[in-house]
PDB file of C-alpha atoms in Angstrom:
ATOM      1  CA  MET A1140     -79.657  65.264 -34.121  1.00 57.00           C
ATOM      2  CA  GLN A1141     -80.521  61.643 -33.349  1.00 61.00           C
ATOM      3  CA  SER A1142     -83.241  59.781 -35.204  1.00 65.00           C
ATOM      4  CA  LEU A1143     -86.151  58.295 -33.306  1.00 62.00           C
ATOM      5  CA  LYS A1144     -85.261  54.785 -34.470  1.00 66.00           C
ATOM      6  CA  ASN A1145     -81.866  54.885 -32.739  1.00 66.00           C
ATOM      7  CA  HIS A1146     -83.220  56.410 -29.533  1.00 61.00           C
ATOM      8  CA  LYS A1147     -83.410  53.978 -26.623  1.00 65.00           C
ATOM      9  CA  LYS A1148     -85.610  54.496 -23.608  1.00 64.00           C
ATOM     10  CA  PRO A1149     -83.798  54.982 -20.298  1.00 59.00           C
ATOM     11  CA  VAL A1150     -83.669  51.829 -18.216  1.00 59.00           C
ATOM     12  CA  ASN A1151     -85.247  51.899 -14.775  1.00 61.00           C
ATOM     13  CA  THR A1152     -83.091  49.733 -12.483  1.00 71.00           C
ATOM     14  CA  THR A1153     -85.063  50.285  -9.255  1.00 77.00           C
ATOM     15  CA  PHE A1154     -87.168  47.167  -9.703  1.00 72.00           C
ATOM     16  CA  GLY A1155     -84.073  45.091 -10.454  1.00 75.00           C
ATOM     17  CA  VAL A1156     -82.391  46.339  -7.263  1.00 82.00           C
ATOM     18  CA  ILE A1157     -85.488  45.450  -5.261  1.00 82.00           C
ATOM     19  CA  LEU A1158     -85.462  41.927  -6.749  1.00 81.00           C
ATOM     20  CA  PHE A1159     -81.750  41.564  -5.979  1.00 86.00           C
ATOM     21  CA  PHE A1160     -82.118  42.467  -2.318  1.00 91.00           C
ATOM     22  CA  SER A1161     -85.299  40.433  -1.886  1.00 89.00           C
ATOM     23  CA  PHE A1162     -83.450  37.412  -3.350  1.00 90.00           C
ATOM     24  CA  TRP A1163     -80.684  37.575  -0.740  1.00 93.00           C
ATOM     25  CA  ALA A1164     -83.058  38.466   2.104  1.00 94.00           C
ATOM     26  CA  GLY A1165     -85.262  35.529   1.126  1.00 93.00           C
ATOM     27  CA  LEU A1166     -82.348  33.094   1.132  1.00 93.00           C
ATOM     28  CA  ILE A1167     -81.216  34.246   4.581  1.00 95.00           C
ATOM     29  CA  LEU A1168     -84.746  34.133   6.010  1.00 95.00           C
ATOM     30  CA  ALA A1169     -85.307  30.668   4.514  1.00 93.00           C
ATOM     31  CA  GLY A1170     -82.310  29.499   6.536  1.00 93.00           C
ATOM     32  CA  PHE A1171     -83.825  30.975   9.705  1.00 95.00           C
ATOM     33  CA  SER A1172     -87.187  29.361   8.949  1.00 94.00           C
ATOM     34  CA  ILE A1173     -85.540  25.925   9.057  1.00 92.00           C
ATOM     35  CA  THR A1174     -84.935  26.301  12.805  1.00 91.00           C
ATOM     36  CA  LEU A1175     -88.555  27.382  13.284  1.00 93.00           C
ATOM     37  CA  TYR A1176     -89.746  24.402  11.218  1.00 93.00           C
ATOM     38  CA  GLU A1177     -87.783  22.007  13.430  1.00 90.00           C
ATOM     39  CA  ALA A1178     -89.598  23.328  16.523  1.00 90.00           C
ATOM     40  CA  THR A1179     -93.076  23.207  14.999  1.00 92.00           C
ATOM     41  CA  PHE A1180     -95.369  20.308  14.190  1.00 92.00           C
ATOM     42  CA  ILE A1181     -96.224  21.416  10.669  1.00 93.00           C
ATOM     43  CA  PRO A1182     -96.589  19.151   7.617  1.00 92.00           C
ATOM     44  CA  PHE A1183     -93.793  19.395   5.084  1.00 92.00           C
ATOM     45  CA  TYR A1184     -96.156  19.984   2.174  1.00 93.00           C
ATOM     46  CA  VAL A1185     -97.551  23.141   3.849  1.00 94.00           C
ATOM     47  CA  ALA A1186     -94.071  24.641   4.067  1.00 93.00           C
ATOM     48  CA  VAL A1187     -93.317  23.724   0.437  1.00 94.00           C
ATOM     49  CA  ILE A1188     -96.582  25.236  -0.807  1.00 94.00           C
ATOM     50  CA  ILE A1189     -95.913  28.479   1.072  1.00 93.00           C
ATOM     51  CA  TYR A1190     -92.337  28.587  -0.238  1.00 92.00           C
ATOM     52  CA  ILE A1191     -93.035  27.860  -3.912  1.00 92.00           C
ATOM     53  CA  GLY A1192     -96.688  28.674  -4.593  1.00 91.00           C
ATOM     54  CA  PRO A1193     -96.996  32.482  -4.369  1.00 86.00           C
ATOM     55  CA  ALA A1194     -93.658  33.052  -6.077  1.00 83.00           C
ATOM     56  CA  LEU A1195     -94.645  31.010  -9.121  1.00 82.00           C
ATOM     57  CA  LEU A1196     -98.018  32.737  -9.314  1.00 86.00           C
ATOM     58  CA  LEU A1197     -96.370  36.161  -9.365  1.00 81.00           C
ATOM     59  CA  THR A1198     -93.680  35.315 -11.934  1.00 79.00           C
ATOM     60  CA  PRO A1199     -95.798  36.389 -14.952  1.00 78.00           C
ATOM     61  CA  LEU A1200     -96.517  39.710 -13.236  1.00 78.00           C
ATOM     62  CA  VAL A1201     -92.821  40.304 -12.592  1.00 75.00           C
ATOM     63  CA  LEU A1202     -92.014  39.434 -16.201  1.00 74.00           C
ATOM     64  CA  LYS A1203     -94.566  41.959 -17.383  1.00 72.00           C
ATOM     65  CA  MET A1204     -93.130  44.646 -15.099  1.00 70.00           C
ATOM     66  CA  LEU A1205     -89.535  44.022 -16.182  1.00 69.00           C
ATOM     67  CA  PHE A1206     -90.033  43.660 -19.928  1.00 68.00           C
ATOM     68  CA  ARG A1207     -92.471  45.919 -21.758  1.00 63.00           C
ATOM     69  CA  GLU A1208     -91.998  44.003 -25.002  1.00 62.00           C
ATOM     70  CA  ARG A1209     -91.174  40.367 -25.642  1.00 65.00           C
ATOM     71  CA  PRO A1210     -87.516  39.874 -24.632  1.00 64.00           C
ATOM     72  CA  ARG A1211     -84.980  37.719 -26.392  1.00 68.00           C
ATOM     73  CA  TYR A1212     -84.372  34.331 -24.768  1.00 69.00           C
ATOM     74  CA  VAL A1213     -87.757  34.510 -23.045  1.00 69.00           C
ATOM     75  CA  VAL A1214     -87.634  30.937 -21.692  1.00 73.00           C
ATOM     76  CA  VAL A1215     -84.280  31.448 -19.997  1.00 76.00           C
ATOM     77  CA  LYS A1216     -85.299  34.785 -18.507  1.00 74.00           C
ATOM     78  CA  CYS A1217     -88.623  33.370 -17.310  1.00 77.00           C
ATOM     79  CA  PHE A1218     -86.805  30.462 -15.645  1.00 81.00           C
ATOM     80  CA  MET A1219     -84.259  32.730 -13.949  1.00 80.00           C
ATOM     81  CA  ILE A1220     -86.942  35.101 -12.668  1.00 80.00           C
ATOM     82  CA  ALA A1221     -88.999  32.160 -11.368  1.00 83.00           C
ATOM     83  CA  ILE A1222     -85.961  30.834  -9.469  1.00 86.00           C
ATOM     84  CA  GLY A1223     -85.281  34.309  -8.068  1.00 85.00           C
ATOM     85  CA  ASN A1224     -88.912  34.730  -7.005  1.00 85.00           C
ATOM     86  CA  VAL A1225     -88.996  31.345  -5.277  1.00 87.00           C
ATOM     87  CA  ALA A1226     -85.757  32.019  -3.403  1.00 88.00           C
ATOM     88  CA  GLY A1227     -86.581  35.626  -2.556  1.00 90.00           C
ATOM     89  CA  MET A1228     -90.292  35.999  -2.101  1.00 89.00           C
ATOM     90  CA  GLY A1229     -90.769  32.379  -1.050  1.00 92.00           C
ATOM     91  CA  GLY A1230     -88.161  32.687   1.706  1.00 93.00           C
ATOM     92  CA  ILE A1231     -89.647  35.923   3.003  1.00 93.00           C
ATOM     93  CA  LEU A1232     -93.211  34.559   3.010  1.00 93.00           C
ATOM     94  CA  LEU A1233     -92.166  31.247   4.591  1.00 95.00           C
ATOM     95  CA  TYR A1234     -90.252  32.952   7.399  1.00 96.00           C
ATOM     96  CA  THR A1235     -93.123  35.358   8.026  1.00 95.00           C
ATOM     97  CA  PHE A1236     -95.605  32.475   8.242  1.00 95.00           C
ATOM     98  CA  MET A1237     -93.362  30.393  10.516  1.00 95.00           C
ATOM     99  CA  ALA A1238     -92.441  33.332  12.777  1.00 96.00           C
ATOM    100  CA  VAL A1239     -96.054  34.445  13.248  1.00 95.00           C
ATOM    101  CA  ASN A1240     -97.053  30.857  14.105  1.00 94.00           C
ATOM    102  CA  PHE A1241     -94.057  30.343  16.410  1.00 93.00           C
ATOM    103  CA  TYR A1242     -93.942  33.614  18.334  1.00 92.00           C
ATOM    104  CA  ASN A1243     -97.683  34.322  18.658  1.00 89.00           C
ATOM    105  CA  VAL A1244     -98.586  31.207  20.647  1.00 86.00           C
ATOM    106  CA  ASP A1245    -101.632  30.811  22.836  1.00 79.00           C
ATOM    107  CA  ASP A1246    -100.138  30.590  26.342  1.00 81.00           C
ATOM    108  CA  SER A1247    -103.369  29.240  27.807  1.00 83.00           C
ATOM    109  CA  ALA A1248    -103.343  26.174  25.550  1.00 81.00           C
ATOM    110  CA  VAL A1249    -100.223  24.446  26.934  1.00 89.00           C
ATOM    111  CA  THR A1250    -100.401  20.655  26.787  1.00 89.00           C
ATOM    112  CA  THR A1251     -97.927  17.977  27.776  1.00 91.00           C
ATOM    113  CA  GLN A1252     -98.127  14.648  25.982  1.00 90.00           C
ATOM    114  CA  LYS A1253     -96.154  11.437  25.805  1.00 92.00           C
ATOM    115  CA  VAL A1254     -95.558  10.403  22.215  1.00 91.00           C
ATOM    116  CA  PRO A1255     -94.055   7.076  21.155  1.00 89.00           C
ATOM    117  CA  ILE A1256     -90.700   6.887  19.430  1.00 88.00           C
ATOM    118  CA  VAL A1257     -91.169   5.043  16.131  1.00 89.00           C
ATOM    119  CA  ALA A1258     -87.612   5.157  14.769  1.00 88.00           C
ATOM    120  CA  ARG A1259     -84.070   5.883  15.896  1.00 85.00           C
ATOM    121  CA  GLY A1260     -80.833   6.555  14.132  1.00 82.00           C
ATOM    122  CA  PHE A1261     -77.653   8.555  13.812  1.00 81.00           C
ATOM    123  CA  ASN A1262     -76.908  11.480  11.510  1.00 78.00           C
ATOM    124  CA  LYS A1263     -73.284  11.444  10.435  1.00 80.00           C
ATOM    125  CA  TYR A1264     -71.574  14.754   9.944  1.00 77.00           C
ATOM    126  CA  LYS A1265     -67.948  15.416   9.008  1.00 75.00           C
ATOM    127  CA  THR A1266     -66.557  15.253  12.531  1.00 78.00           C
ATOM    128  CA  SER A1267     -69.351  13.813  14.672  1.00 76.00           C
ATOM    129  CA  THR A1268     -72.364  11.532  14.837  1.00 78.00           C
ATOM    130  CA  VAL A1269     -75.585  12.907  16.328  1.00 79.00           C
ATOM    131  CA  PRO A1270     -78.370  10.570  17.464  1.00 83.00           C
ATOM    132  CA  TYR A1271     -81.983  11.326  16.564  1.00 84.00           C
ATOM    133  CA  VAL A1272     -85.434   9.897  17.180  1.00 86.00           C
ATOM    134  CA  VAL A1273     -88.592  10.040  15.094  1.00 89.00           C
ATOM    135  CA  VAL A1274     -91.922  10.435  16.892  1.00 90.00           C
ATOM    136  CA  LYS A1275     -95.485  10.158  15.659  1.00 90.00           C
ATOM    137  CA  TYR A1276     -97.667  13.088  16.794  1.00 89.00           C
ATOM    138  CA  LYS A1277    -101.211  13.483  15.423  1.00 88.00           C
ATOM    139  CA  ASN A1278    -100.374  11.469  12.256  1.00 87.00           C
ATOM    140  CA  LEU A1279     -97.280  13.558  11.643  1.00 89.00           C
ATOM    141  CA  SER A1280     -93.749  12.184  11.869  1.00 88.00           C
ATOM    142  CA  LYS A1281     -91.182  14.537  13.372  1.00 88.00           C
ATOM    143  CA  GLU A1282     -87.454  14.086  13.911  1.00 87.00           C
ATOM    144  CA  PHE A1283     -85.821  15.298  17.131  1.00 85.00           C
ATOM    145  CA  GLN A1284     -82.066  15.577  17.603  1.00 82.00           C
ATOM    146  CA  CYS A1285     -80.841  14.044  20.840  1.00 79.00           C
ATOM    147  CA  PRO A1286     -78.292  15.939  22.879  1.00 70.00           C
ATOM    148  CA  TYR A1287     -74.743  14.677  22.572  1.00 62.00           C
ATOM    149  CA  ASP A1288     -74.778  13.080  26.029  1.00 62.00           C
ATOM    150  CA  TYR A1289     -77.736  10.876  25.016  1.00 59.00           C
ATOM    151  CA  SER A1290     -75.677   8.475  22.950  1.00 60.00           C
ATOM    152  CA  PRO A1291     -77.614   5.390  24.178  1.00 72.00           C
ATOM    153  CA  VAL A1292     -80.596   6.457  22.051  1.00 73.00           C
ATOM    154  CA  TYR A1293     -82.012   2.908  21.977  1.00 76.00           C
ATOM    155  CA  GLU A1294     -82.868   3.080  25.698  1.00 79.00           C
ATOM    156  CA  PHE A1295     -85.597   5.683  25.153  1.00 79.00           C
ATOM    157  CA  HIS A1296     -89.116   4.579  24.216  1.00 84.00           C
ATOM    158  CA  GLU A1297     -91.168   7.759  24.643  1.00 87.00           C
ATOM    159  CA  LEU A1298     -90.743  11.480  24.280  1.00 87.00           C
ATOM    160  CA  GLN A1299     -92.629  13.878  26.526  1.00 90.00           C
ATOM    161  CA  VAL A1300     -93.346  17.099  24.653  1.00 91.00           C
ATOM    162  CA  THR A1301     -94.832  20.332  25.942  1.00 92.00           C
ATOM    163  CA  VAL A1302     -96.589  22.139  23.110  1.00 91.00           C
ATOM    164  CA  ASN A1303     -98.486  25.384  22.649  1.00 91.00           C
ATOM    165  CA  ARG A1304    -101.049  26.067  19.965  1.00 90.00           C
ATOM    166  CA  GLY A1305     -99.516  28.380  17.362  1.00 91.00           C
ATOM    167  CA  TYR A1306    -101.241  31.348  15.754  1.00 91.00           C
ATOM    168  CA  PHE A1307    -102.201  29.376  12.624  1.00 91.00           C
ATOM    169  CA  GLY A1308    -103.116  26.242  14.593  1.00 88.00           C
ATOM    170  CA  PHE A1309     -99.857  24.324  14.217  1.00 92.00           C
ATOM    171  CA  ASP A1310     -98.410  23.104  17.515  1.00 91.00           C
ATOM    172  CA  VAL A1311     -95.108  24.629  18.689  1.00 92.00           C
ATOM    173  CA  VAL A1312     -92.719  22.541  20.787  1.00 91.00           C
ATOM    174  CA  LYS A1313     -91.608  24.413  23.893  1.00 89.00           C
ATOM    175  CA  LYS A1314     -89.899  21.554  25.722  1.00 89.00           C
ATOM    176  CA  GLU A1315     -89.034  17.934  25.065  1.00 86.00           C
ATOM    177  CA  GLU A1316     -87.815  15.252  27.460  1.00 85.00           C
ATOM    178  CA  PHE A1317     -86.712  11.716  26.674  1.00 82.00           C
ATOM    179  CA  LEU A1318     -88.342   8.958  28.768  1.00 82.00           C
ATOM    180  CA  LYS A1319     -87.201   5.360  29.251  1.00 78.00           C
TER     181      LYS A1319
END
């Protein structure tokens, strides 16, 4: 017969498995949300708040669900769970926000505007150099990659953008055209 002091409670690993899969799903969806961010006029701080905010608020709740009593190395475990929550839950929430704004556009609110180019440059990658321009649209700076055949990027002075109003009010770029 085993004494009650030596008896350990069975460990429930279901919540850990859910956290593991949400971590990887969140990382993958965060990568997809980058392409949606590039096609949307949304401030950077809004995306960062959506990515980090809810995950950090829910970290104490997750700690309480995982550990019934105070665990050893509590600071390290709290830090690791916070990183996992930001990567997992933050990525899922950010992609959901960006996808709802991007795909549920108001088709009746299509506008075409000419926006000035305020900066130009070249992004250097391992094997190629890609030109880009920076435009100012409603007090928001946005970078647009030029196609590879537009190497004389300094000839363009305006960018004509066709935008739709997104579900959450952030404009979604449907078409862009470089103007001399």
